[in-house]
Coordinates of C-alpha atoms in Angstrom, one line a residue:
Chain T
M111 CA -52.8 -15.1 111.6
T112 CA -56.0 -16.5 112.2
E113 CA -56.1 -18.6 115.9
L114 CA -53.5 -21.5 115.4
I115 CA -54.8 -22.9 118.2
K116 CA -57.6 -24.8 117.0
T117 CA -56.9 -28.5 115.5
P118 CA -58.6 -30.7 114.2
R119 CA -60.8 -33.1 115.5
A120 CA -61.9 -36.4 114.7
G121 CA -65.3 -37.2 113.9
E122 CA -65.7 -33.4 112.9
T123 CA -68.1 -32.9 110.0
L124 CA -66.3 -31.8 107.0
P125 CA -67.6 -29.9 104.1
V126 CA -65.9 -31.9 101.7
T127 CA -67.3 -34.9 99.2
A128 CA -65.6 -38.1 98.7
G129 CA -62.0 -38.1 97.3
K130 CA -62.0 -39.0 93.7
R131 CA -61.1 -42.5 92.5
T132 CA -59.2 -42.5 89.3
N133 CA -60.4 -46.0 88.6
P134 CA -63.9 -46.6 88.2
L135 CA -64.1 -50.0 89.5
A136 CA -62.0 -49.3 92.9
N137 CA -65.1 -49.1 94.7
V138 CA -65.5 -52.7 93.7
F139 CA -62.2 -54.2 95.1
D140 CA -62.3 -51.1 98.1
E141 CA -62.7 -54.4 100.9
L142 CA -59.7 -55.9 99.4
V143 CA -58.0 -53.1 98.7
R144 CA -58.2 -51.8 102.0
F145 CA -57.2 -55.2 103.6
A146 CA -53.6 -55.6 101.5
Q147 CA -53.1 -51.8 102.6
S148 CA -53.3 -53.5 106.1
R149 CA -51.4 -56.0 105.7
S150 CA -48.5 -54.8 103.9
L151 CA -46.6 -51.7 105.2
F152 CA -43.7 -50.7 104.5
M153 CA -42.1 -48.4 106.8
L154 CA -39.9 -45.6 106.4
H155 CA -36.3 -45.4 107.4
Y156 CA -36.5 -41.9 108.9
C157 CA -36.0 -42.3 113.0
T158 CA -35.2 -38.7 114.8
G159 CA -35.0 -39.3 118.1
C160 CA -33.7 -41.9 120.9
G161 CA -36.9 -44.0 120.6
A162 CA -35.2 -45.2 117.2
I163 CA -33.5 -47.7 119.5
E164 CA -36.7 -49.7 119.7
L165 CA -37.2 -50.3 116.3
P166 CA -34.3 -53.3 116.1
P167 CA -35.6 -55.2 118.3
A168 CA -39.3 -54.7 117.2
M169 CA -38.2 -56.2 113.6
T170 CA -35.6 -58.7 114.6
S171 CA -35.9 -61.8 116.1
R172 CA -37.5 -61.3 119.1
F173 CA -40.3 -60.0 117.6
D174 CA -40.1 -59.6 114.5
M175 CA -42.4 -57.2 112.7
E176 CA -41.9 -58.8 109.3
R177 CA -44.9 -61.3 110.7
L178 CA -47.2 -58.3 110.4
G179 CA -46.5 -57.3 106.6
I180 CA -44.4 -54.8 108.5
Q181 CA -41.0 -53.8 106.5
P182 CA -38.5 -51.2 106.7
M183 CA -38.1 -49.1 102.9
V184 CA -35.6 -46.5 102.6
S185 CA -37.0 -43.8 100.3
P186 CA -40.2 -41.8 100.7
R187 CA -42.1 -42.6 97.7
Q188 CA -42.6 -46.4 98.4
A189 CA -43.5 -45.6 102.2
D190 CA -46.7 -46.0 103.6
I191 CA -45.7 -45.3 107.6
L192 CA -43.6 -42.2 108.8
L193 CA -42.2 -43.2 112.3
V194 CA -41.4 -39.9 114.2
T195 CA -39.5 -41.5 116.7
G196 CA -38.5 -38.7 119.3
Y197 CA -38.4 -35.3 119.7
V198 CA -37.8 -32.9 116.8
S199 CA -35.9 -30.1 116.9
V200 CA -36.8 -27.6 114.2
K201 CA -34.1 -28.6 112.3
T202 CA -35.1 -32.0 112.3
L203 CA -39.0 -31.4 111.5
K204 CA -38.3 -29.1 108.1
R205 CA -36.7 -32.0 106.7
V206 CA -39.9 -34.4 108.5
I207 CA -42.0 -32.4 106.8
L208 CA -40.4 -32.6 103.6
T209 CA -40.2 -36.3 103.7
Y210 CA -43.6 -36.4 104.8
E211 CA -45.0 -34.3 101.5
Q212 CA -43.3 -36.6 99.5
M213 CA -44.5 -40.1 100.2
G214 CA -47.4 -41.4 98.5
S215 CA -51.3 -41.0 99.9
P216 CA -52.6 -43.2 101.1
K217 CA -49.8 -42.5 104.3
Y218 CA -49.7 -42.6 107.6
V219 CA -47.8 -41.2 110.7
I220 CA -47.0 -42.5 114.2
G221 CA -45.7 -40.3 116.9
I222 CA -43.6 -43.0 118.6
C223 CA -42.4 -41.0 122.7
S224 CA -43.7 -39.1 124.7
C225 CA -41.7 -35.9 123.2
T226 CA -44.0 -36.1 120.1
V227 CA -46.6 -36.0 122.2
N228 CA -45.6 -33.2 124.3
G229 CA -42.7 -32.3 123.8
G230 CA -42.0 -34.6 127.1
M231 CA -38.5 -33.8 128.6
Y232 CA -37.3 -31.1 126.1
W233 CA -40.9 -29.2 127.0
Q234 CA -38.8 -26.0 127.8
S235 CA -37.0 -25.9 124.4
Y236 CA -36.5 -23.4 122.9
A237 CA -35.3 -25.9 119.6
T238 CA -37.8 -28.7 119.9
A239 CA -41.4 -28.6 118.1
K240 CA -44.2 -29.7 120.6
K241 CA -46.8 -31.0 119.4
L242 CA -45.9 -33.2 116.1
N243 CA -49.9 -32.6 115.9
D244 CA -49.4 -29.1 114.9
Y245 CA -47.6 -29.9 112.0
M246 CA -48.6 -33.1 110.1
P247 CA -51.5 -34.8 111.1
V248 CA -50.4 -38.0 113.3
D249 CA -52.4 -41.3 113.2
I250 CA -51.3 -42.8 116.3
Y251 CA -49.9 -42.3 119.3
I252 CA -47.5 -44.5 121.3
A253 CA -46.6 -42.8 124.4
G254 CA -43.7 -43.8 127.3
C255 CA -40.1 -42.7 127.4
M256 CA -39.2 -45.1 125.8
P257 CA -42.3 -47.2 125.0
R258 CA -41.3 -50.9 124.7
P259 CA -40.7 -53.2 121.2
E260 CA -44.8 -55.0 122.5
A261 CA -46.1 -51.0 122.4
V262 CA -44.8 -50.1 119.4
I263 CA -46.5 -53.4 118.2
A264 CA -49.9 -53.2 119.9
G265 CA -49.7 -49.2 118.4
L266 CA -48.6 -50.8 114.9
R267 CA -51.6 -53.3 115.2
E268 CA -54.0 -50.7 116.3
L269 CA -53.2 -48.7 113.2
M270 CA -54.0 -51.8 111.2
E271 CA -57.1 -51.9 112.5
N272 CA -58.0 -48.9 112.0
I273 CA -57.0 -48.7 108.3
R274 CA -58.9 -52.2 107.1
Q275 CA -61.7 -50.3 108.9
G276 CA -61.2 -47.5 106.4
K277 CA -60.9 -45.2 109.7
A278 CA -57.4 -44.0 108.9
D279 CA -57.6 -41.1 106.6
S280 CA -56.1 -38.7 108.6
W281 CA -53.7 -37.7 105.3
K282 CA -56.7 -35.8 103.9
D283 CA -56.7 -33.9 106.6
Y284 CA -53.5 -32.3 105.6
Y285 CA -55.4 -31.2 102.6
R286 CA -58.2 -30.6 104.1
H287 CA -56.9 -28.5 106.4
Y288 CA -53.1 -27.4 104.9
D289 CA -53.6 -23.3 106.0
H290 CA -54.5 -24.6 109.5
Y291 CA -50.8 -26.5 109.8
L292 CA -48.9 -23.9 107.0
G293 CA -49.8 -21.4 110.0
H294 CA -48.5 -24.1 112.5
Q295 CA -45.2 -24.0 110.1
Q296 CA -44.3 -20.6 109.6
R297 CA -44.7 -19.9 113.0
L298 CA -41.8 -21.9 113.4
F299 CA -39.2 -21.7 110.5
G300 CA -40.5 -18.2 109.1
E301 CA -42.7 -16.6 107.0
T302 CA -40.8 -17.6 103.6
W303 CA -40.8 -21.3 104.5
Q304 CA -41.5 -23.3 101.7
T305 CA -41.7 -26.7 100.1
P306 CA -40.7 -27.8 96.8
T307 CA -44.4 -29.7 97.0
D308 CA -47.3 -28.3 95.5
V309 CA -49.9 -29.5 98.4
I310 CA -53.5 -27.0 97.0
S311 CA -52.9 -28.3 93.7
E312 CA -52.7 -32.4 95.5
A313 CA -55.5 -31.0 97.5
R314 CA -57.3 -30.1 94.1
H315 CA -56.3 -33.6 92.2
Y316 CA -57.6 -35.5 95.1
G317 CA -60.8 -33.6 95.8
L318 CA -59.9 -32.9 99.2
F319 CA -59.7 -29.5 98.6
G320 CA -61.8 -27.6 100.9
P321 CA -62.9 -24.2 102.7
D322 CA -59.8 -24.9 105.5
T323 CA -57.1 -25.5 102.4
L324 CA -57.1 -22.3 101.6
G325 CA -56.6 -19.4 104.3
T326 CA -54.3 -16.3 105.1
H327 CA -51.0 -18.6 105.4
T328 CA -51.8 -20.0 101.9
A329 CA -52.0 -16.6 100.7
L330 CA -48.4 -15.5 102.6
L331 CA -46.7 -18.6 101.3
E332 CA -48.2 -17.5 97.4
Q333 CA -46.4 -13.7 97.9
H334 CA -43.2 -15.9 97.5
Q335 CA -43.7 -19.5 96.2
K336 CA -40.8 -19.9 93.4
P337 CA -41.9 -22.9 90.9
L338 CA -39.7 -25.2 91.0
E339 CA -37.5 -24.9 87.8
A340 CA -35.0 -27.7 86.9
L341 CA -31.3 -27.1 87.9
E342 CA -29.3 -25.7 85.1
M343 CA -26.8 -29.2 84.4
K344 CA -23.4 -27.2 84.3
V345 CA -20.0 -29.1 84.9
D346 CA -17.9 -26.8 87.5
I347 CA -14.4 -28.3 87.7
P348 CA -12.0 -25.6 87.5
E349 CA -9.1 -28.8 86.3
L350 CA -11.6 -29.6 83.2
T351 CA -12.3 -25.7 82.8
A352 CA -8.2 -25.3 82.9
R353 CA -7.6 -28.3 80.0
R354 CA -10.0 -26.8 77.9
Chain B
M1495 CA -52.5 -69.4 71.7
I1496 CA -53.6 -69.8 75.5
E1497 CA -50.6 -71.2 75.9
L1498 CA -48.5 -68.0 75.9
I1499 CA -51.5 -66.5 78.5
L1500 CA -51.4 -69.4 80.6
M1501 CA -46.7 -69.4 80.8
P1502 CA -46.8 -66.0 81.7
L1503 CA -49.8 -66.5 84.5
A1504 CA -48.0 -70.0 85.4
A1505 CA -44.7 -67.7 85.7
F1506 CA -46.1 -65.0 88.1
V1507 CA -48.6 -67.4 90.4
I1508 CA -44.7 -69.6 91.0
G1509 CA -42.5 -66.2 91.1
L1510 CA -44.5 -65.1 94.0
A1511 CA -43.8 -68.2 96.6
M1512 CA -40.4 -67.7 94.7
V1513 CA -40.6 -64.3 96.6
L1514 CA -42.1 -65.9 99.8
M1515 CA -39.7 -68.3 100.0
M1516 CA -36.9 -65.9 99.7
R1517 CA -38.3 -63.7 102.4
R1518 CA -38.5 -66.9 104.5
I1519 CA -35.1 -68.0 103.8
G1520 CA -34.0 -65.2 104.8
A1521 CA -35.9 -65.0 108.5
R1522 CA -35.2 -68.5 109.1
L1523 CA -31.6 -67.9 108.5
Q1524 CA -32.5 -64.2 111.4
R1525 CA -34.1 -66.5 113.5
R1526 CA -37.2 -65.1 112.5
V1527 CA -41.1 -66.7 111.6
G1528 CA -41.1 -64.5 108.6
P1529 CA -44.1 -62.9 106.4
P1530 CA -47.2 -64.5 106.2
L1531 CA -48.3 -66.9 102.8
L1532 CA -49.7 -64.1 101.1
Q1533 CA -47.5 -61.5 101.8
P1534 CA -46.0 -60.7 98.3
L1535 CA -49.7 -60.2 96.7
W1536 CA -50.7 -57.8 99.3
D1537 CA -47.6 -56.0 98.8
I1538 CA -48.8 -56.0 95.2
I1539 CA -52.3 -55.1 96.1
K1540 CA -51.2 -52.4 98.0
L1541 CA -49.1 -51.0 96.0
H1542 CA -51.2 -50.4 92.3
G1543 CA -54.2 -49.1 94.9
K1544 CA -52.2 -46.5 96.0
E1545 CA -53.6 -43.1 95.4
T1546 CA -50.6 -41.1 94.3
Q1547 CA -49.2 -42.5 91.5
T1548 CA -46.1 -39.7 90.9
S1549 CA -45.0 -40.6 87.6
H1550 CA -41.7 -38.7 86.0
G1551 CA -43.2 -39.2 82.2
L1552 CA -44.2 -41.3 79.9
I1553 CA -40.5 -42.9 79.4
H1554 CA -41.2 -43.8 83.4
E1555 CA -44.2 -45.7 82.5
F1556 CA -42.7 -46.9 79.1
G1557 CA -39.4 -48.3 81.0
I1558 CA -42.0 -50.3 83.8
V1559 CA -43.2 -52.0 80.9
M1560 CA -40.3 -53.1 78.9
A1561 CA -39.2 -54.6 82.2
I1562 CA -41.9 -56.5 82.7
G1563 CA -42.8 -57.2 78.6
G1564 CA -39.2 -58.2 78.7
F1565 CA -40.0 -61.1 81.2
V1566 CA -43.1 -62.3 80.3
A1567 CA -41.5 -62.7 77.3
A1568 CA -38.8 -64.7 78.1
V1569 CA -40.7 -67.0 80.0
T1570 CA -42.8 -67.8 77.0
L1571 CA -39.5 -69.2 75.2
M1572 CA -38.9 -71.9 78.3
P1573 CA -40.5 -75.3 77.7
L1574 CA -42.6 -76.2 80.9
P1575 CA -44.4 -79.6 81.6
G1576 CA -47.1 -80.0 78.3
M1577 CA -46.7 -76.1 77.1
N1578 CA -44.1 -75.2 74.4
G1579 CA -45.1 -71.6 73.8
L1580 CA -43.0 -70.0 71.2
A1581 CA -39.6 -72.3 72.6
E1582 CA -39.4 -73.9 69.0
Q1583 CA -39.7 -70.9 67.2
G1584 CA -36.9 -69.0 69.3
G1585 CA -34.2 -70.8 70.6
L1586 CA -31.4 -70.1 73.8
I1587 CA -30.2 -67.1 71.6
A1588 CA -33.7 -65.2 72.1
L1589 CA -33.7 -66.0 75.3
V1590 CA -30.8 -64.3 76.2
Y1591 CA -31.8 -61.1 74.5
M1592 CA -35.3 -61.4 76.0
M1593 CA -33.2 -61.2 79.2
M1594 CA -31.7 -58.0 79.0
I1595 CA -34.3 -56.4 78.1
P1596 CA -35.3 -56.1 81.8
S1597 CA -32.9 -54.3 82.8
L1598 CA -32.5 -51.6 79.7
G1599 CA -36.1 -50.6 80.3
L1600 CA -35.6 -50.1 83.8
A1601 CA -32.3 -47.8 82.8
L1602 CA -34.9 -45.9 80.4
G1603 CA -37.4 -45.4 83.1
V1604 CA -34.7 -45.0 86.2
G1605 CA -33.3 -42.1 84.3
Q1606 CA -36.4 -40.5 83.3
C1607 CA -36.7 -39.3 87.4
A1608 CA -33.2 -37.6 87.1
N1609 CA -32.7 -38.4 90.6
P1610 CA -28.7 -39.3 91.4
N1611 CA -29.2 -42.7 93.2
G1612 CA -31.5 -43.6 90.4
S1613 CA -28.9 -43.3 88.4
I1614 CA -26.2 -44.7 90.6
G1615 CA -27.7 -47.3 90.8
I1616 CA -28.5 -48.0 87.4
S1617 CA -25.2 -47.5 85.9
R1618 CA -24.0 -50.1 89.0
A1619 CA -26.8 -52.8 87.3
L1620 CA -26.0 -52.0 83.8
T1621 CA -22.1 -53.0 85.1
A1622 CA -23.5 -56.0 87.0
M1623 CA -24.7 -57.1 83.6
L1624 CA -21.6 -56.7 81.8
A1625 CA -20.0 -59.0 84.4
Y1626 CA -22.6 -61.9 84.8
D1627 CA -23.1 -61.7 80.9
I1628 CA -19.8 -63.2 79.9
P1629 CA -20.1 -66.1 82.0
M1630 CA -23.6 -66.7 81.1
V1631 CA -23.3 -66.6 77.5
I1632 CA -20.1 -68.6 77.8
V1633 CA -22.4 -71.3 80.1
I1634 CA -25.1 -71.2 78.0
F1635 CA -22.5 -71.3 74.5
G1636 CA -21.4 -74.9 76.0
V1637 CA -24.8 -76.2 76.7
A1638 CA -25.7 -75.4 72.9
F1639 CA -22.0 -76.5 71.8
F1640 CA -22.2 -79.7 74.1
Y1641 CA -25.8 -80.4 72.4
G1642 CA -25.0 -79.4 68.9
S1643 CA -28.5 -77.0 69.2
T1644 CA -29.7 -73.8 70.4
S1645 CA -33.7 -75.3 70.7
L1646 CA -34.7 -76.2 74.6
V1647 CA -36.9 -78.3 73.1
Q1648 CA -34.0 -80.5 72.0
I1649 CA -31.8 -79.9 74.9
I1650 CA -34.4 -81.2 77.2
D1651 CA -35.5 -84.4 75.0
A1652 CA -31.7 -85.2 74.6
Q1653 CA -31.3 -84.8 78.7
Q1654 CA -34.3 -86.7 79.3
A1655 CA -33.4 -89.5 77.7
G1656 CA -31.9 -91.0 79.8
G1657 CA -32.0 -90.4 83.7
F1658 CA -29.9 -88.6 85.7
A1659 CA -26.9 -89.9 84.0
T1660 CA -27.5 -87.3 81.0
W1661 CA -28.6 -84.4 82.7
G1662 CA -26.7 -81.3 81.5
I1663 CA -25.2 -80.7 85.4
A1664 CA -23.7 -84.6 85.1
E1665 CA -22.2 -84.1 81.2
M1666 CA -21.1 -81.3 82.5
P1667 CA -20.6 -80.4 85.8
L1668 CA -18.1 -77.3 85.5
L1669 CA -20.4 -75.1 83.5
A1670 CA -22.8 -75.9 85.8
L1671 CA -20.9 -74.6 88.8
A1672 CA -20.3 -71.4 86.6
G1673 CA -24.1 -71.2 85.5
L1674 CA -25.1 -71.1 89.4
F1675 CA -22.3 -68.5 90.0
A1676 CA -23.4 -66.6 87.2
M1677 CA -27.0 -66.7 88.9
Q1678 CA -26.3 -65.4 92.1
A1679 CA -24.8 -62.0 90.2
M1680 CA -28.3 -62.2 87.7
L1681 CA -30.2 -62.2 90.5
G1682 CA -28.8 -59.3 91.9
K1683 CA -28.4 -60.9 95.5
Q1684 CA -25.8 -60.3 97.9
P1685 CA -22.5 -60.3 97.3
F1686 CA -23.6 -58.5 94.4
E1687 CA -26.4 -56.6 95.4
I1688 CA -24.5 -53.3 95.1
Y1689 CA -27.1 -51.5 92.8
V1690 CA -29.7 -52.2 95.5
A1691 CA -27.3 -51.2 98.4
P1692 CA -30.0 -49.7 100.4
A1693 CA -28.1 -48.2 103.6
E1694 CA -25.6 -46.3 100.6
I1695 CA -28.2 -45.4 97.5
A1696 CA -31.9 -45.9 98.9
T1697 CA -32.4 -48.8 97.0
G1698 CA -30.7 -47.6 93.6
P1699 CA -33.1 -47.9 90.8
M1700 CA -36.2 -47.9 92.9
V1701 CA -36.0 -45.0 95.1
E1702 CA -38.3 -42.9 92.6
M1703 CA -40.7 -45.5 91.8
G1704 CA -43.6 -45.6 94.1
G1705 CA -47.4 -46.8 93.9
K1706 CA -47.4 -48.9 90.3
F1707 CA -43.9 -48.4 89.8
L1708 CA -42.7 -50.1 92.7
G1709 CA -45.8 -52.8 92.3
G1710 CA -44.1 -53.5 88.8
L1711 CA -41.0 -53.4 90.3
F1712 CA -42.5 -56.6 92.4
I1713 CA -43.7 -58.4 89.9
M1714 CA -40.8 -58.1 87.8
Q1715 CA -39.2 -59.6 90.8
C1716 CA -41.3 -62.6 90.2
F1717 CA -40.8 -63.4 87.0
Q1718 CA -37.1 -62.6 87.2
L1719 CA -36.8 -65.5 90.2
Y1720 CA -38.6 -67.6 88.0
A1721 CA -37.0 -67.0 84.9
A1722 CA -33.3 -67.6 86.1
G1723 CA -34.5 -70.9 88.4
A1724 CA -36.8 -71.9 85.2
L1725 CA -33.1 -71.6 82.9
Y1726 CA -31.1 -73.4 85.0
T1727 CA -33.6 -76.1 85.4
L1728 CA -33.8 -76.6 82.3
L1729 CA -30.3 -76.2 80.8
F1730 CA -28.8 -78.8 83.8
L1731 CA -31.6 -80.8 85.3
G1732 CA -33.5 -82.0 82.8
G1733 CA -35.9 -79.7 82.3
G1734 CA -39.1 -81.1 83.7
E1735 CA -40.7 -84.3 83.2
N1736 CA -44.1 -82.9 85.2
W1737 CA -45.2 -80.3 87.0
L1738 CA -44.5 -82.5 90.4
T1739 CA -40.5 -82.5 89.3
F1740 CA -40.2 -79.3 87.6
L1741 CA -41.8 -77.9 90.5
I1742 CA -39.4 -79.3 93.1
K1743 CA -36.4 -78.8 90.8
V1744 CA -36.5 -74.8 89.8
F1745 CA -37.7 -74.4 94.1
A1746 CA -34.3 -76.1 94.3
V1747 CA -32.4 -73.9 92.5
V1748 CA -33.8 -70.8 93.3
A1749 CA -33.3 -71.9 96.7
I1750 CA -29.4 -72.1 96.7
P1751 CA -28.6 -68.3 95.9
M1752 CA -31.1 -67.2 98.2
S1753 CA -29.6 -69.3 101.0
I1754 CA -26.0 -68.4 100.5
A1755 CA -27.1 -64.5 100.1
F1756 CA -28.2 -63.6 103.5
L1757 CA -24.8 -65.0 105.0
F1758 CA -22.6 -62.3 102.6
P1759 CA -22.1 -58.3 103.1
R1760 CA -22.1 -57.0 99.9
Y1761 CA -18.9 -56.7 97.1
R1762 CA -17.7 -52.9 96.1
T1763 CA -18.8 -53.0 91.8
E1764 CA -15.4 -52.6 90.6
D1765 CA -14.7 -56.0 92.9
V1766 CA -17.9 -57.8 91.5
V1767 CA -16.5 -57.5 88.2
R1768 CA -13.2 -58.6 88.5
L1769 CA -14.8 -61.5 91.0
V1770 CA -17.2 -62.2 88.5
W1771 CA -14.8 -62.2 85.1
K1772 CA -12.2 -64.4 87.0
W1773 CA -14.1 -67.8 88.5
P1774 CA -16.9 -68.4 87.1
A1775 CA -16.0 -67.2 83.8
M1776 CA -13.0 -69.2 84.1
I1777 CA -15.0 -72.0 85.1
G1778 CA -16.8 -72.1 82.3
L1779 CA -13.9 -71.9 79.9
L1780 CA -12.3 -74.8 81.3
G1781 CA -15.6 -76.2 81.7
I1782 CA -15.8 -76.1 77.7
A1783 CA -12.3 -77.1 77.2
F1784 CA -13.0 -80.0 78.6
L1785 CA -16.0 -81.0 76.0
M1786 CA -14.2 -79.9 73.6
Y1787 CA -11.1 -82.4 74.2

């Protein structure tokens, strides 16, 4: 196992070239697209802990998140932002990671409440993941126990400003430093941990494959990784088979 | 030729405004302010600008093209003020066929995703289509029977001949009522929202759609709102003498189901079929009976 404590810092120079764009005219529209991305955020309905209770007032008539172009979506395929609202237990974290990997890039993670920052009041718990940043790249933390809706909206506005300026690209870190994140995940879930998403191939696809994408942890993953297979289609209802 | 490009373009722009109106009406009923003016446009640009465009195969992509293409074909059959498009060549019957294609295209595309939520959603959508198509066909048959023609151009000419007194809504109020009822189901608005059902089947047909696929569905929604509003205006409100009256009528027609929608929870699939086959179909048949005797 490599050193797990080192987390990638913002502003670190990375030996990776810019992401591959499929559309040759994409750069022309970058400014417009970035503005549209910042003004239209679909947030995923996946709320983990107690902080989720601050979102209904932020969405409904008192504060009205839709004025900022933020609206809830229920499927990770449609979502842009993943709000992790509160403590994540080990079991929940597995689902959060699965969900995160299914979201389409560019994707943003917001850690709400102190539990996502440092474990909060669960810092001694054996069942709670303490730093969310170890397992997936977090764009914005909104601290507080719990943060008021004003704070949630202030955090979202900061994220919007970062997106507009092209600074909110921490989702690329997940591909560039996949070995690091996978190492933390393996430490918590065991060495046989595997998600259905092939992150390494995706990193190659986006042109984000770097020297830190592969490492000792991904080597461990490759030893037991099974390719995804289509499920066998069969009907196993005793009443039906007996009738035949 | 130029009309065939301009008509879908006009439909898209009007549809964008209708999506905004829908979201604003929803917001106002919930005592919120609602999204800003260009929100529907930003959503579509953002979705098409996403880096990950997860595709589940060729049919998945083809289904979306079919869904939008069906409506694009349908709007070229609906005469606008000053533009007839294909309305003289194709009639009401071609229009009814074209309005069904998007649901079938969506069914194709969603079937390819193999997501159980999507399959449940699309089976519900097709069941709902089976429900609302019966009253819709009754209404369209009644209108065609009354004017003795399936040509939309002739129907509009007949309606515009004598002002409000010759409008479809004044001549056949029962059919107009049934048509409004069927339109609520056709737009998939509450209480007929079974196939979207975000809380139980995670938006149903849209569950595996991200990026440009969802963007395509957003565009389809613009066309759908416009097509429904324009069809009702052409059949019952005398079409448009000029752009101003046409837009007022179309927006007013779409605003009615939207205003009703946010006040209701949703029915179950079988209840939708029972309700739609009973009430609008019965009102429509009664309307035809009044026309005949």
